[in-house]
């Protein structure tokens, strides 16, 4: 409303001045008045110019009177321009600061996002760690329980160990009559015998076994008919049937079931094997390398592999000779020849025990040759 009033005032003042000037110009022209010695035409032009100047001056004066902003614009323009340039400069600086602040804000937001991501990851790791701690605590409790159980078991085992050690000491202090799985005696039953003949042969064989055990200090007390062995009931009946079903030569041997000491019965079980060839001529039953610089005499090495050969023959089911305690035989000449030859040997040599001829289970003992391979 204030601007409309100002414009209306300017229009009225300008119109009034224009009207007055026009009237003056017409009077000057009609009366042909002159000013400053000018011609009437020029005087009229001068009046028009003055009228325009008055209109402009009146307009400015009215605007200046009516508006503080107009007065400021007219009389303080330079200061306003300088202030404007300062404001523009400040604006540019503030804009730069704003842009920098925006960049810093973006960096801060990025760091915040990274921090939030790290926080989430750390929180997840913390949860996993807490779960691991809980699992470890449970495992620790479980292990502690196991340790407690193991401690109790250890005490029990310690007690059992002491008991076994005491028993073993007692066994070691005593003589061993028979070792576990030791073949006591062997017999060969030919085919074609009747059931009664087979039973009689087995009963006589067991009496021989009992006699061997008795001579080695085993005792069975008042048991009948054996003085030194114990055979579970019904074993003979089973072996009789096996022999009859075999329809061929059968090797039956009595074996010690466990270690036994003098004064107690030997628990015996029977094994039976069909007679067949078990070793062909040239089969190496046992071998070992003897080094003359090793500090071990050659005779000990020969005895060691001779024991291995004997075990191999027994495991194959070879009958145990009643006259000998072994299933193999190495003539004494090989033994002494090897001892004599060892005096001139300067490098390691392999000693072999080789089957001298085809051997069957019923062939006892298995004859061996001794070979030395350089």
Coordinates of C-alpha atoms in Angstrom, one line a residue:
X1 CA 0.0 0.0 0.0
X2 CA 2.9 2.4 0.8
X3 CA 4.5 1.9 -2.6
X4 CA 1.1 2.4 -4.4
X5 CA 0.6 5.8 -2.5
X6 CA 4.2 6.9 -3.4
X7 CA 3.7 6.1 -7.0
X8 CA 0.4 7.9 -7.1
X9 CA 2.0 10.9 -5.4
X10 CA 4.8 11.0 -7.9
X11 CA 2.3 10.8 -10.8
X12 CA 0.2 13.7 -9.3
X13 CA 3.3 15.9 -8.7
X14 CA 4.8 15.1 -12.1
X15 CA 1.5 15.7 -13.8
X16 CA 1.0 19.0 -12.0
X17 CA 4.5 20.2 -12.9
X18 CA 4.1 19.0 -16.5
X19 CA 0.8 20.8 -16.6
X20 CA 2.3 24.0 -15.2
X21 CA 5.3 23.8 -17.5
X22 CA 3.0 23.2 -20.5
X23 CA 0.9 26.2 -19.5
X24 CA 4.1 28.3 -19.1
X25 CA 5.4 27.1 -22.4
X26 CA 2.1 28.0 -24.2
X27 CA 2.0 31.4 -22.5
X28 CA 5.6 32.0 -23.5
X29 CA 4.9 30.9 -27.0
X30 CA 1.7 32.9 -27.3
X31 CA 3.1 36.0 -25.9
X32 CA 6.4 35.4 -27.5
X33 CA 8.3 36.1 -24.3
X34 CA 12.1 35.7 -24.2
X35 CA 14.4 34.9 -21.4
X36 CA 18.0 35.7 -21.2
X37 CA 17.8 37.3 -24.7
X38 CA 16.8 34.0 -26.4
X39 CA 14.3 33.7 -29.2
X40 CA 10.8 32.7 -28.3
X41 CA 11.3 29.2 -29.7
X42 CA 14.4 28.7 -27.7
X43 CA 12.8 30.1 -24.7
X44 CA 9.9 27.6 -25.0
X45 CA 12.5 24.8 -25.3
X46 CA 14.2 26.1 -22.2
X47 CA 10.9 26.2 -20.3
X48 CA 10.3 22.6 -21.3
X49 CA 13.8 21.5 -20.2
X50 CA 13.3 23.3 -16.9
X51 CA 9.9 21.7 -16.5
X52 CA 11.5 18.3 -17.0
X53 CA 14.3 19.1 -14.6
X54 CA 11.7 20.2 -12.1
X55 CA 9.7 17.0 -12.6
X56 CA 12.8 14.9 -12.0
X57 CA 13.9 17.1 -9.1
X58 CA 10.5 17.0 -7.6
X59 CA 10.3 13.2 -8.1
X60 CA 13.7 12.7 -6.4
X61 CA 12.7 15.2 -3.6
X62 CA 9.4 13.4 -3.0
X63 CA 11.1 10.0 -3.0
X64 CA 13.8 11.3 -0.7
X65 CA 11.2 12.7 1.7
X66 CA 8.9 9.8 1.5
X67 CA 11.5 6.9 1.7
X68 CA 14.6 6.4 3.9
X69 CA 15.7 3.7 1.4
X70 CA 15.8 6.2 -1.4
X71 CA 17.7 8.7 0.6
X72 CA 20.2 6.0 1.5
X73 CA 20.5 5.0 -2.1
X74 CA 21.0 8.5 -3.3
X75 CA 23.4 9.8 -0.8
X76 CA 25.2 6.7 0.5
X77 CA 25.5 4.7 -2.7
X78 CA 29.3 4.4 -2.5
X79 CA 29.2 3.3 1.0
X80 CA 26.5 0.8 0.1
X81 CA 28.6 -0.4 -2.9
X82 CA 31.7 -0.8 -0.6
X83 CA 29.5 -2.6 2.0
X84 CA 28.0 -4.7 -0.8
X85 CA 31.5 -5.7 -2.0
X86 CA 32.4 -6.5 1.6
X87 CA 29.3 -8.5 2.0
X88 CA 30.0 -10.3 -1.3
X89 CA 33.5 -11.0 -0.1
X90 CA 32.2 -12.2 3.3
X91 CA 29.6 -14.3 1.4
X92 CA 32.3 -15.9 -0.7
X93 CA 34.3 -16.6 2.4
X94 CA 31.3 -17.9 4.2
X95 CA 30.4 -20.0 1.1
X96 CA 33.9 -21.4 1.1
X97 CA 33.6 -22.1 4.8
X98 CA 30.2 -23.6 4.2
X99 CA 31.7 -25.9 1.5
X100 CA 34.6 -26.8 3.8
X101 CA 32.1 -27.4 6.5
X102 CA 30.1 -29.6 4.2
X103 CA 33.2 -31.6 3.2
X104 CA 34.0 -31.9 6.9
X105 CA 30.4 -32.9 7.5
X106 CA 30.6 -35.6 4.8
X107 CA 33.9 -36.8 6.2
X108 CA 32.4 -36.9 9.6
X109 CA 29.4 -38.7 8.3
X110 CA 31.7 -41.2 6.5
X111 CA 33.7 -41.7 9.7
X112 CA 30.5 -42.0 11.6
X113 CA 29.3 -44.7 9.2
X114 CA 32.6 -46.5 9.5
X115 CA 32.5 -46.2 13.2
X116 CA 29.0 -47.6 13.2
X117 CA 30.1 -50.4 11.0
X118 CA 33.1 -51.1 13.2
X119 CA 30.8 -50.9 16.2
X120 CA 28.5 -53.5 14.7
X121 CA 31.5 -55.7 13.8
X122 CA 33.0 -55.3 17.2
X123 CA 29.6 -56.0 18.8
X124 CA 29.3 -59.2 16.7
X125 CA 32.8 -60.2 17.7
X126 CA 32.0 -59.5 21.3
X127 CA 29.0 -61.7 21.1
X128 CA 31.0 -64.4 19.5
X129 CA 33.7 -64.0 22.1
X130 CA 31.1 -64.2 24.9
X131 CA 29.7 -67.3 23.3
X132 CA 33.2 -68.7 23.1
X133 CA 33.8 -67.9 26.7
X134 CA 30.6 -69.6 27.7
X135 CA 31.5 -72.6 25.6
X136 CA 35.0 -72.6 27.1
X137 CA 33.5 -72.4 30.6
X138 CA 31.2 -75.3 29.8
X139 CA 34.2 -77.3 28.4
X140 CA 36.3 -76.3 31.4
X141 CA 33.5 -77.6 33.7
X142 CA 33.3 -80.8 31.6
X143 CA 37.1 -81.2 31.7
X144 CA 37.2 -80.6 35.4
X145 CA 34.6 -83.3 35.8
X146 CA 36.6 -85.6 33.6
X147 CA 39.8 -84.7 35.5
X148 CA 38.0 -85.6 38.8
X149 CA 36.8 -88.9 37.2
X150 CA 40.3 -89.6 35.9
X151 CA 41.7 -88.8 39.3
X152 CA 39.4 -91.4 40.8
X153 CA 40.3 -93.8 38.0
X154 CA 44.0 -93.1 38.5
X155 CA 43.7 -94.0 42.2
X156 CA 41.9 -97.2 41.3
X157 CA 44.5 -98.0 38.6
X158 CA 47.3 -97.2 41.0
X159 CA 45.8 -99.6 43.5
X160 CA 45.4 -102.3 40.7
X161 CA 48.9 -101.6 39.5
X162 CA 50.3 -102.1 43.0
X163 CA 48.2 -105.3 43.2
X164 CA 49.4 -106.5 39.8
X165 CA 53.0 -105.6 40.6
X166 CA 52.8 -107.5 43.8
X167 CA 51.3 -110.5 42.0
X168 CA 53.8 -110.2 39.2
X169 CA 56.6 -110.0 41.7
X170 CA 55.4 -113.1 43.3
X171 CA 55.2 -114.8 39.9
X172 CA 58.7 -113.7 39.0
X173 CA 60.0 -114.9 42.4
X174 CA 58.6 -118.3 41.6
X175 CA 59.6 -120.6 38.7
X176 CA 57.4 -120.7 35.6
X177 CA 56.4 -124.3 34.8
X178 CA 54.8 -123.4 31.5
X179 CA 54.5 -120.2 29.5
X180 CA 51.2 -119.1 27.9
X181 CA 50.6 -120.8 24.5
X182 CA 53.6 -123.1 25.0
X183 CA 53.2 -126.4 23.1
X184 CA 53.6 -129.1 25.7
X185 CA 53.5 -132.2 23.5
X186 CA 52.3 -133.3 20.0
X187 CA 50.9 -136.6 18.6
X188 CA 50.2 -137.8 15.1
X189 CA 47.0 -139.8 14.5
X190 CA 46.9 -141.8 11.3
X191 CA 43.7 -142.2 9.3
X192 CA 41.6 -145.4 9.3
X193 CA 41.2 -145.7 13.0
X194 CA 37.8 -146.4 14.6
X195 CA 36.2 -144.0 17.1
X196 CA 37.3 -146.1 20.0
X197 CA 40.8 -146.3 18.7
X198 CA 41.0 -142.5 18.2
X199 CA 39.7 -141.9 21.7
X200 CA 42.2 -144.4 23.2
X201 CA 45.0 -142.7 21.3
X202 CA 44.0 -139.3 22.6
X203 CA 43.7 -140.5 26.2
X204 CA 47.1 -142.1 26.0
X205 CA 48.5 -138.8 24.5
X206 CA 47.0 -136.8 27.4
X207 CA 48.5 -139.2 29.9
X208 CA 51.9 -138.4 28.3
X209 CA 51.1 -134.7 28.5
X210 CA 50.2 -135.1 32.2
X211 CA 53.5 -136.9 32.8
X212 CA 55.5 -134.1 31.1
X213 CA 53.7 -131.5 33.2
X214 CA 54.2 -133.5 36.4
X215 CA 58.0 -133.8 35.7
X216 CA 58.0 -130.0 35.4
X217 CA 56.5 -129.5 38.9
X218 CA 52.9 -128.9 37.9
X219 CA 50.4 -130.5 40.3
X220 CA 46.6 -131.0 40.1
X221 CA 45.9 -132.2 43.6
X222 CA 43.5 -135.1 43.9
X223 CA 42.0 -134.8 40.4
X224 CA 41.6 -138.0 38.4
X225 CA 42.9 -139.3 36.0
X226 CA 45.5 -136.5 35.7
X227 CA 48.1 -135.5 38.2
X228 CA 49.3 -132.2 36.7
X229 CA 47.0 -130.9 34.0
X230 CA 43.4 -129.7 33.8
X231 CA 41.3 -130.3 30.7
X232 CA 37.8 -129.0 30.4
X233 CA 35.1 -131.7 30.1
X234 CA 34.0 -132.6 26.6
X235 CA 37.2 -131.5 24.9
X236 CA 38.2 -135.1 24.0
X237 CA 34.8 -135.8 22.4
X238 CA 35.1 -132.7 20.1
X239 CA 38.6 -133.6 19.0
X240 CA 37.6 -137.2 18.3
X241 CA 34.9 -136.0 16.0
X242 CA 37.3 -133.6 14.3
X243 CA 39.8 -136.4 13.7
X244 CA 37.1 -138.7 12.3
X245 CA 35.9 -136.0 9.9
X246 CA 39.3 -135.2 8.7
X247 CA 39.8 -138.5 6.8
X248 CA 43.6 -138.1 6.9
X249 CA 46.6 -137.8 9.1
X250 CA 45.9 -135.3 11.9
X251 CA 48.4 -133.6 14.2
X252 CA 47.0 -133.0 17.7
X253 CA 49.0 -130.9 20.2
X254 CA 48.4 -129.9 23.8
X255 CA 49.0 -126.2 24.5
X256 CA 49.3 -124.4 27.9
X257 CA 46.5 -121.9 28.2
X258 CA 48.3 -119.5 30.4
X259 CA 51.4 -119.0 32.4
X260 CA 51.6 -121.5 35.3
X261 CA 53.8 -121.9 38.3
X262 CA 54.9 -125.1 40.0
X263 CA 52.4 -126.6 42.4
X264 CA 49.3 -125.7 40.4
X265 CA 47.6 -127.6 37.5
X266 CA 48.4 -126.5 33.9
X267 CA 45.2 -125.6 32.0
X268 CA 45.5 -127.3 28.7
X269 CA 43.6 -127.0 25.4
X270 CA 44.0 -129.1 22.3
X271 CA 44.7 -128.0 18.7
X272 CA 44.5 -130.3 15.7
X273 CA 45.9 -129.7 12.2
X274 CA 45.6 -131.7 8.9
X275 CA 48.9 -133.1 7.8
X276 CA 50.2 -131.3 4.8
X277 CA 53.4 -129.9 3.4
X278 CA 54.1 -126.6 5.2
X279 CA 57.7 -125.8 4.1
X280 CA 59.3 -126.5 0.7
X281 CA 63.0 -127.1 0.3
X282 CA 64.9 -123.8 0.3
X283 CA 62.3 -121.9 2.4
X284 CA 64.0 -119.3 4.6
X285 CA 62.5 -119.7 8.1
X286 CA 64.5 -117.0 9.8
X287 CA 67.4 -114.6 9.1
X288 CA 69.4 -111.9 10.7
X289 CA 72.5 -109.7 9.9
X290 CA 75.6 -110.2 12.1
X291 CA 78.2 -107.5 12.3
X292 CA 81.6 -108.6 13.6
X293 CA 82.2 -105.1 14.9
X294 CA 78.8 -104.9 16.7
X295 CA 80.0 -106.5 19.9
X296 CA 77.6 -109.5 19.7
X297 CA 78.9 -113.0 19.2
X298 CA 77.7 -115.0 16.2
X299 CA 76.5 -117.9 18.3
X300 CA 74.0 -115.6 20.1
X301 CA 72.6 -114.5 16.7
X302 CA 72.3 -118.1 15.5
X303 CA 70.5 -119.1 18.7
X304 CA 68.1 -116.1 18.3
X305 CA 67.1 -116.9 14.7
X306 CA 66.9 -120.6 15.6
X307 CA 64.3 -119.7 18.2
X308 CA 62.5 -117.6 15.5
X309 CA 62.6 -120.6 13.1
X310 CA 61.2 -122.9 15.9
X311 CA 58.3 -120.5 16.5
X312 CA 57.6 -120.3 12.8
X313 CA 57.4 -124.1 12.6
X314 CA 55.2 -124.3 15.6
X315 CA 52.9 -121.6 14.2
X316 CA 52.6 -123.6 11.0
X317 CA 51.4 -126.7 13.1
X318 CA 54.5 -128.8 12.8
X319 CA 54.4 -131.7 15.3
X320 CA 56.6 -131.3 18.4
X321 CA 59.2 -134.1 18.7
X322 CA 58.6 -136.1 21.9
X323 CA 62.4 -136.5 22.3
X324 CA 63.1 -132.8 21.8
X325 CA 61.6 -129.6 23.0
X326 CA 61.8 -128.0 19.5
X327 CA 60.1 -128.4 16.2
X328 CA 63.3 -127.7 14.1
X329 CA 66.8 -129.2 14.1
X330 CA 70.0 -127.5 13.1
X331 CA 72.9 -130.1 12.9
X332 CA 75.7 -129.1 15.3
X333 CA 78.2 -129.1 12.5
X334 CA 76.7 -126.0 11.0
X335 CA 76.8 -124.2 14.4
X336 CA 80.5 -124.9 15.0
X337 CA 81.4 -124.2 11.3
X338 CA 79.7 -120.8 11.6
X339 CA 81.6 -120.0 14.8
X340 CA 84.9 -121.0 13.2
X341 CA 84.2 -119.0 10.0
X342 CA 83.3 -115.9 12.0
X343 CA 86.9 -115.5 13.1
X344 CA 87.8 -114.5 9.5
X345 CA 84.7 -112.4 8.7
X346 CA 85.4 -108.6 8.7
X347 CA 82.2 -107.3 7.3
X348 CA 78.4 -107.7 8.0
X349 CA 77.0 -111.0 6.9
X350 CA 73.4 -112.2 6.6
X351 CA 72.8 -115.5 8.4
X352 CA 69.8 -117.6 7.1
X353 CA 68.2 -120.8 8.4
X354 CA 66.9 -122.6 5.3
X355 CA 64.6 -125.7 5.1
X356 CA 66.8 -128.6 4.0
X357 CA 64.0 -130.7 2.4
X358 CA 60.3 -130.6 1.9
X359 CA 58.6 -130.7 5.3
X360 CA 55.2 -131.9 6.4
X361 CA 53.4 -131.2 9.7
X362 CA 53.9 -134.8 10.7
X363 CA 57.7 -134.5 10.0
X364 CA 59.4 -133.5 13.2
X365 CA 61.7 -131.9 13.6
X366 CA 62.1 -129.8 10.5
X367 CA 65.7 -130.2 9.3
X368 CA 67.6 -126.9 8.6
X369 CA 70.7 -125.7 6.9
X370 CA 72.7 -122.6 7.8
X371 CA 73.8 -120.2 5.1
X372 CA 75.9 -117.1 5.3
X373 CA 75.4 -114.5 2.6
X374 CA 77.9 -111.7 2.2

